[in-house]
Amino acid sequence: DVKVTQSSRYLVKRTGEKVFLECVQDMDHENMFWYRQDPGLGLRLIYFSYDVKMKEKGDIPEGYSVSREKKERFSLILESASTNQTSMYLCASSLALRRRLNEKLFFGSGTQLSVL
Amino acid sequence: KNEVEQSPQNLTAQEGEFITINCSYSVGISALHWLQQHPGGGIVSLFMLSSGKKKHGRLIATINIQEKHSSLHITASHPRDSAVYICAVRGEYGNKLVFGAGTILRVKS
């Protein structure tokens, strides 16, 4: 089974801190995604990556950046955390479109980030 | 108006009841996903549909492309089915999914 691992389940940070959220997948997936989930709003895409060193902005990229130096790892960076970035952050991965036989999205268990 | 609308937002059922959750979308799509999220956050993919109907155990998902509508049915519901059920669509082009806000299901014993 595909495993998508997020480094922290709960995280508490202070306003202005730099925050790193790490995500690792073990099935050689090309696509990786970072979402945030807020009550009543559903999942919203922050950034995604379809290959090493490639990244594209999602719907709400402001205040975030990402890094994909290796295929299996996709990091989300909050350069200067703010209280409105308190949320559940979910990482996901999937096969590339050209290799997609069964288009299935695999999620990590999420990181609940609180910014005080 | 959101591109993906789910109904109902909240649903409480008695064990054994037949449950239907609906998803309507406003854009042309190439695929629709149904996902399940249990308390604690983990999300599991249940189905991916581009036409017709799929069944897995007590879960059935249908899609009507012309009407831009999908339903997720749960037969003989059980308390362990209690979760948030999320509909997501992928547009005709690209990799991005657009998610509904989710339906919170509680099945009482």
Coordinates of C-alpha atoms in Angstrom, one line a residue:
Chain A
D1 CA 0.0 0.0 0.0
V2 CA 1.1 3.5 -0.7
K3 CA 2.1 5.4 2.3
V4 CA 2.1 9.2 2.6
T5 CA 3.8 10.3 5.8
Q6 CA 3.5 13.8 7.3
S7 CA 6.2 14.6 9.9
S8 CA 4.0 16.0 12.6
R9 CA 0.4 15.3 13.7
Y10 CA 0.1 18.4 15.9
L11 CA 2.2 21.6 15.8
V12 CA 2.1 24.8 17.8
K13 CA 4.0 27.8 16.6
R14 CA 4.2 31.5 17.4
T15 CA 3.3 34.3 15.0
G16 CA 6.3 35.2 12.8
E17 CA 8.0 31.9 13.1
K18 CA 9.2 30.0 10.0
V19 CA 7.4 26.7 9.8
F20 CA 8.3 23.6 7.8
L21 CA 5.8 20.8 7.1
E22 CA 7.3 17.7 5.6
C23 CA 5.6 15.1 3.5
V24 CA 7.2 11.8 2.2
Q25 CA 5.6 9.2 -0.1
D26 CA 7.0 5.8 -0.8
M27 CA 5.4 4.8 -4.2
D28 CA 7.4 6.8 -6.7
H29 CA 4.5 9.2 -7.4
E30 CA 5.2 12.1 -9.6
N31 CA 2.4 14.4 -8.3
M32 CA 2.3 15.8 -4.8
F33 CA -0.1 18.2 -3.3
W34 CA -0.5 20.4 -0.2
Y35 CA -4.0 21.3 0.9
R36 CA -5.4 23.1 3.9
Q37 CA -8.8 22.1 5.4
D38 CA -10.9 24.5 7.3
P39 CA -14.4 23.9 8.6
G40 CA -17.1 24.6 6.1
L41 CA -14.6 25.3 3.3
G42 CA -13.5 21.9 2.2
L43 CA -9.9 21.2 1.1
R44 CA -8.2 24.0 -0.7
L45 CA -5.1 23.6 -2.8
I46 CA -2.1 25.6 -1.7
Y47 CA 0.6 24.2 -4.1
F48 CA 1.3 21.2 -6.1
S49 CA 4.3 19.6 -7.8
Y50 CA 4.3 17.3 -10.8
D51 CA 8.1 16.5 -10.8
V52 CA 11.3 17.2 -8.9
K53 CA 12.0 20.9 -8.7
M54 CA 8.7 21.7 -10.4
K55 CA 6.0 23.5 -8.5
E56 CA 2.7 25.3 -9.4
K57 CA 0.5 27.6 -7.3
G58 CA -2.8 26.3 -6.3
D59 CA -5.8 28.4 -5.3
I60 CA -4.4 29.9 -2.1
P61 CA -0.6 30.1 -2.3
E62 CA -0.2 33.5 -0.5
G63 CA 2.0 33.2 2.6
Y64 CA 3.3 29.8 1.6
S65 CA 6.2 28.3 -0.4
V66 CA 7.2 24.8 -1.3
S67 CA 10.3 22.7 -2.0
R68 CA 10.6 19.5 -4.0
E69 CA 14.3 18.5 -4.1
K70 CA 13.7 14.8 -4.2
K71 CA 10.8 12.9 -5.8
E72 CA 9.6 11.4 -2.6
R73 CA 9.6 14.6 -0.5
F74 CA 7.4 17.7 -0.7
S75 CA 7.8 20.4 1.9
L76 CA 5.5 23.2 2.7
I77 CA 7.0 26.4 4.2
L78 CA 5.3 29.1 6.0
E79 CA 7.9 31.9 5.8
S80 CA 6.3 34.0 8.7
A81 CA 3.4 32.2 10.3
S82 CA 0.3 34.1 11.0
T83 CA -2.8 33.3 13.1
N84 CA -4.9 32.9 9.9
Q85 CA -2.7 30.0 8.9
T86 CA -4.0 27.9 11.8
S87 CA -5.5 25.0 10.0
M88 CA -5.3 21.3 9.2
Y89 CA -2.7 20.7 6.5
L90 CA -3.0 17.6 4.3
C91 CA -0.4 16.3 1.9
A92 CA -1.4 14.0 -1.0
S93 CA 0.2 12.2 -3.9
S94 CA -0.8 10.5 -7.1
L95 CA 0.6 9.0 -10.3
A96 CA 1.3 11.3 -13.2
L97 CA -1.4 11.7 -15.8
R98 CA 0.5 9.7 -18.4
R99 CA 0.9 6.8 -16.1
R100 CA -2.5 7.0 -14.5
L101 CA -4.2 3.7 -14.7
N102 CA -6.4 4.1 -11.6
E103 CA -6.5 7.7 -10.7
K104 CA -6.3 7.4 -6.9
L105 CA -5.2 10.2 -4.5
F106 CA -3.4 9.1 -1.4
F107 CA -3.4 11.3 1.6
G108 CA -1.3 11.7 4.7
S109 CA -2.9 11.8 8.1
G110 CA -2.7 15.6 8.3
T111 CA -0.9 18.1 10.5
Q112 CA -3.0 20.3 12.8
L113 CA -1.1 23.6 13.0
S114 CA -2.0 26.2 15.6
V115 CA -0.3 29.6 15.3
L116 CA -0.6 31.6 18.5
Chain B
K1 CA -21.6 29.6 -6.0
N2 CA -19.1 26.8 -5.3
E3 CA -18.2 24.6 -8.2
V4 CA -18.9 21.5 -6.1
E5 CA -21.9 21.4 -3.8
Q6 CA -22.7 18.6 -1.5
S7 CA -26.0 17.8 0.3
P8 CA -26.9 17.4 3.0
Q9 CA -24.2 19.1 5.1
N10 CA -25.1 17.0 8.1
L11 CA -26.8 13.6 8.2
T12 CA -27.8 11.5 11.2
A13 CA -29.1 8.0 10.6
Q14 CA -30.0 4.9 12.6
E15 CA -28.0 1.8 12.1
G16 CA -29.3 -0.2 9.2
E17 CA -30.7 2.7 7.2
F18 CA -30.0 3.3 3.6
I19 CA -28.1 6.6 3.1
T20 CA -27.6 8.8 0.2
I21 CA -25.2 11.7 -0.1
N22 CA -25.4 14.0 -3.2
C23 CA -22.8 16.0 -5.1
S24 CA -23.5 18.5 -7.9
Y25 CA -20.9 20.3 -9.9
S26 CA -21.0 23.1 -12.4
V27 CA -18.0 22.5 -14.6
G28 CA -17.1 19.9 -17.2
I29 CA -15.2 17.1 -15.6
S30 CA -13.0 14.2 -16.5
A31 CA -13.4 12.4 -13.2
L32 CA -15.2 12.6 -9.8
H33 CA -13.9 11.2 -6.6
W34 CA -15.6 10.2 -3.4
L35 CA -13.4 10.3 -0.3
Q36 CA -13.9 9.4 3.4
Q37 CA -12.4 11.2 6.3
H38 CA -12.6 9.7 9.8
P39 CA -12.2 11.7 13.0
G40 CA -8.4 12.3 13.4
G41 CA -8.0 13.5 9.8
G42 CA -6.9 10.6 7.6
I43 CA -8.6 10.7 4.2
V44 CA -9.2 7.5 2.2
S45 CA -10.2 7.4 -1.5
L46 CA -13.4 5.4 -1.9
F47 CA -14.2 5.7 -5.6
M48 CA -13.1 7.4 -8.8
L49 CA -15.9 7.7 -11.4
S50 CA -16.0 9.0 -14.9
S51 CA -19.3 7.4 -15.9
G52 CA -21.9 4.9 -14.7
K53 CA -21.8 3.2 -11.4
K54 CA -19.3 1.5 -9.1
K55 CA -19.9 -0.7 -6.1
H56 CA -17.6 -1.8 -3.2
G57 CA -19.1 -3.7 -0.4
R58 CA -22.0 -1.7 1.0
L59 CA -21.0 1.4 -0.9
I60 CA -22.3 2.4 -4.3
A61 CA -21.4 5.5 -6.3
T62 CA -23.2 6.7 -9.3
I63 CA -22.7 9.6 -11.7
N64 CA -24.8 11.3 -14.3
I65 CA -22.6 13.3 -16.5
Q66 CA -25.4 15.1 -18.4
E67 CA -27.0 16.3 -15.1
K68 CA -23.6 17.0 -13.5
H69 CA -24.6 15.0 -10.5
S70 CA -23.2 12.1 -8.4
S71 CA -24.6 10.2 -5.5
L72 CA -22.9 8.0 -2.8
H73 CA -25.1 5.4 -1.3
I74 CA -24.5 3.3 1.8
T75 CA -26.6 0.3 2.3
A76 CA -27.2 -1.3 5.8
S77 CA -25.4 1.6 7.5
H78 CA -23.3 0.9 10.6
P79 CA -21.8 3.2 13.3
R80 CA -18.4 2.6 11.8
D81 CA -19.6 4.4 8.7
S82 CA -19.7 7.7 10.7
A83 CA -17.3 10.0 8.9
V84 CA -17.1 13.0 6.7
Y85 CA -17.7 12.1 3.0
I86 CA -16.1 14.4 0.5
C87 CA -16.8 14.8 -3.2
A88 CA -14.1 16.1 -5.5
V89 CA -14.0 16.7 -9.2
R90 CA -11.1 17.0 -11.7
G91 CA -11.7 19.3 -14.6
E92 CA -11.4 18.3 -18.2
Y93 CA -7.8 19.6 -18.2
G94 CA -5.1 19.5 -15.6
N95 CA -4.3 17.7 -12.4
K96 CA -6.2 19.8 -9.9
L97 CA -9.2 18.6 -7.9
V98 CA -11.9 20.9 -6.6
F99 CA -13.5 19.7 -3.4
G100 CA -16.9 20.0 -1.9
A101 CA -17.2 21.0 1.7
G102 CA -18.1 17.5 2.8
T103 CA -21.1 15.8 4.4
I104 CA -20.8 14.9 8.1
L105 CA -22.5 11.5 8.6
R106 CA -23.3 10.1 12.0
V107 CA -24.8 6.6 12.3
K108 CA -26.4 5.8 15.7
S109 CA -26.7 2.3 17.0

